Coordinates of C-alpha atoms in Angstrom, one line a residue:
I29 CA -5.5 41.5 -132.0
K30 CA -5.7 38.4 -130.0
K31 CA -6.7 38.7 -126.3
L32 CA -4.5 37.1 -123.8
P33 CA -6.1 34.7 -121.3
K34 CA -6.7 36.1 -117.8
W35 CA -4.0 35.3 -115.4
K36 CA -5.2 34.2 -112.0
H37 CA -2.9 36.3 -109.8
P38 CA -3.9 37.7 -106.5
F39 CA -2.9 41.2 -107.5
G40 CA -5.3 41.1 -110.5
V41 CA -8.3 41.1 -108.2
A42 CA -10.2 44.4 -108.1
N43 CA -9.9 46.0 -104.6
Q44 CA -10.5 49.7 -105.0
M45 CA -13.4 51.8 -106.4
H46 CA -12.5 54.3 -109.0
S47 CA -14.6 56.6 -111.2
H48 CA -14.7 53.9 -113.9
G49 CA -15.6 51.1 -111.4
M50 CA -13.7 48.6 -109.3
M51 CA -10.0 48.2 -110.3
A52 CA -6.9 46.4 -108.9
N53 CA -4.6 48.7 -107.0
Y54 CA -1.6 47.0 -105.3
R55 CA 0.9 49.8 -105.8
T56 CA 2.6 49.2 -102.5
A57 CA 3.1 45.5 -103.0
G58 CA 6.8 46.0 -103.9
L59 CA 7.5 48.1 -100.9
A60 CA 5.7 45.5 -98.6
D61 CA 7.7 42.7 -100.2
M62 CA 10.9 44.6 -99.6
A63 CA 10.1 45.3 -96.0
L64 CA 9.2 41.6 -95.4
A65 CA 12.5 40.5 -97.1
I66 CA 14.5 42.8 -94.8
T67 CA 12.8 41.4 -91.7
E68 CA 13.3 37.8 -93.0
G69 CA 16.9 38.5 -93.9
R70 CA 16.6 37.6 -97.5
P71 CA 17.5 39.6 -100.6
H72 CA 14.7 41.9 -101.8
R73 CA 13.6 42.4 -105.4
C74 CA 14.3 46.1 -105.5
S75 CA 18.0 46.2 -105.2
M76 CA 20.3 49.3 -105.4
E77 CA 21.7 47.8 -108.6
L78 CA 18.2 47.6 -110.2
A79 CA 17.4 51.2 -109.1
L80 CA 20.7 52.5 -110.5
H81 CA 20.1 50.6 -113.8
A82 CA 16.6 52.0 -114.1
V83 CA 18.0 55.6 -113.7
D84 CA 20.7 54.7 -116.3
V85 CA 18.0 53.5 -118.7
M86 CA 15.8 56.6 -118.2
T87 CA 18.6 59.1 -118.6
G88 CA 19.9 57.1 -121.5
M89 CA 16.6 57.5 -123.3
L90 CA 16.8 61.3 -122.7
R91 CA 20.3 61.4 -124.0
S92 CA 19.3 59.3 -127.0
G93 CA 16.4 61.5 -127.8
A94 CA 18.5 64.7 -127.6
S95 CA 21.3 63.3 -129.8
G96 CA 19.2 61.2 -132.1
K97 CA 21.6 58.3 -131.6
F98 CA 21.8 55.0 -129.8
V99 CA 23.2 55.4 -126.3
A100 CA 25.1 52.5 -124.6
M101 CA 24.0 51.8 -121.0
Q102 CA 26.7 52.1 -118.4
T103 CA 25.1 49.6 -115.9
T104 CA 23.6 46.2 -115.8
C105 CA 21.8 44.3 -113.1
E106 CA 20.3 40.9 -112.3
R107 CA 16.6 40.6 -113.2
P108 CA 14.8 39.9 -109.9
A109 CA 12.4 37.0 -109.6
A110 CA 8.8 37.8 -110.4
L111 CA 6.4 38.1 -107.5
G112 CA 4.6 35.0 -108.3
V113 CA 1.2 33.8 -107.3
K114 CA 2.4 31.9 -104.1
D115 CA 4.6 34.9 -103.1
A116 CA 1.7 37.3 -103.6
E117 CA -0.7 35.1 -101.6
G118 CA 1.8 34.9 -98.8
L119 CA 2.3 38.6 -98.8
L120 CA -1.5 39.2 -98.6
A121 CA -1.9 36.6 -95.9
K122 CA 0.8 38.3 -93.8
K123 CA -1.0 41.6 -94.3
K124 CA -4.3 40.1 -93.1
G125 CA -2.5 38.7 -90.1
L126 CA -1.0 42.1 -89.2
L127 CA -4.4 43.8 -89.6
A128 CA -6.1 41.2 -87.3
K129 CA -3.4 41.8 -84.6
K130 CA -4.2 45.6 -84.6
K131 CA -7.9 45.0 -83.8

């Protein structure tokens, strides 16, 4: 098995202590990005169409497992743009700015 090179992404930086040591935990990054998109008046990455398609895929897997057959999906959606390095850095910078205002 060939190891992949490390990707220098802001969300790959360890920021929380766990029982096995420091680990990266940015679970709310998507929610923060969505809130920021709403305030900026731009489309967010977690659309209703994406959520509906995710549910369609999950229930499709259950139906396929129960029937032992392939199941056609009933929905499609546009794949959202990835939260790239610059977007992630911007999101973290805005968070730091908001935290500084609270002090």
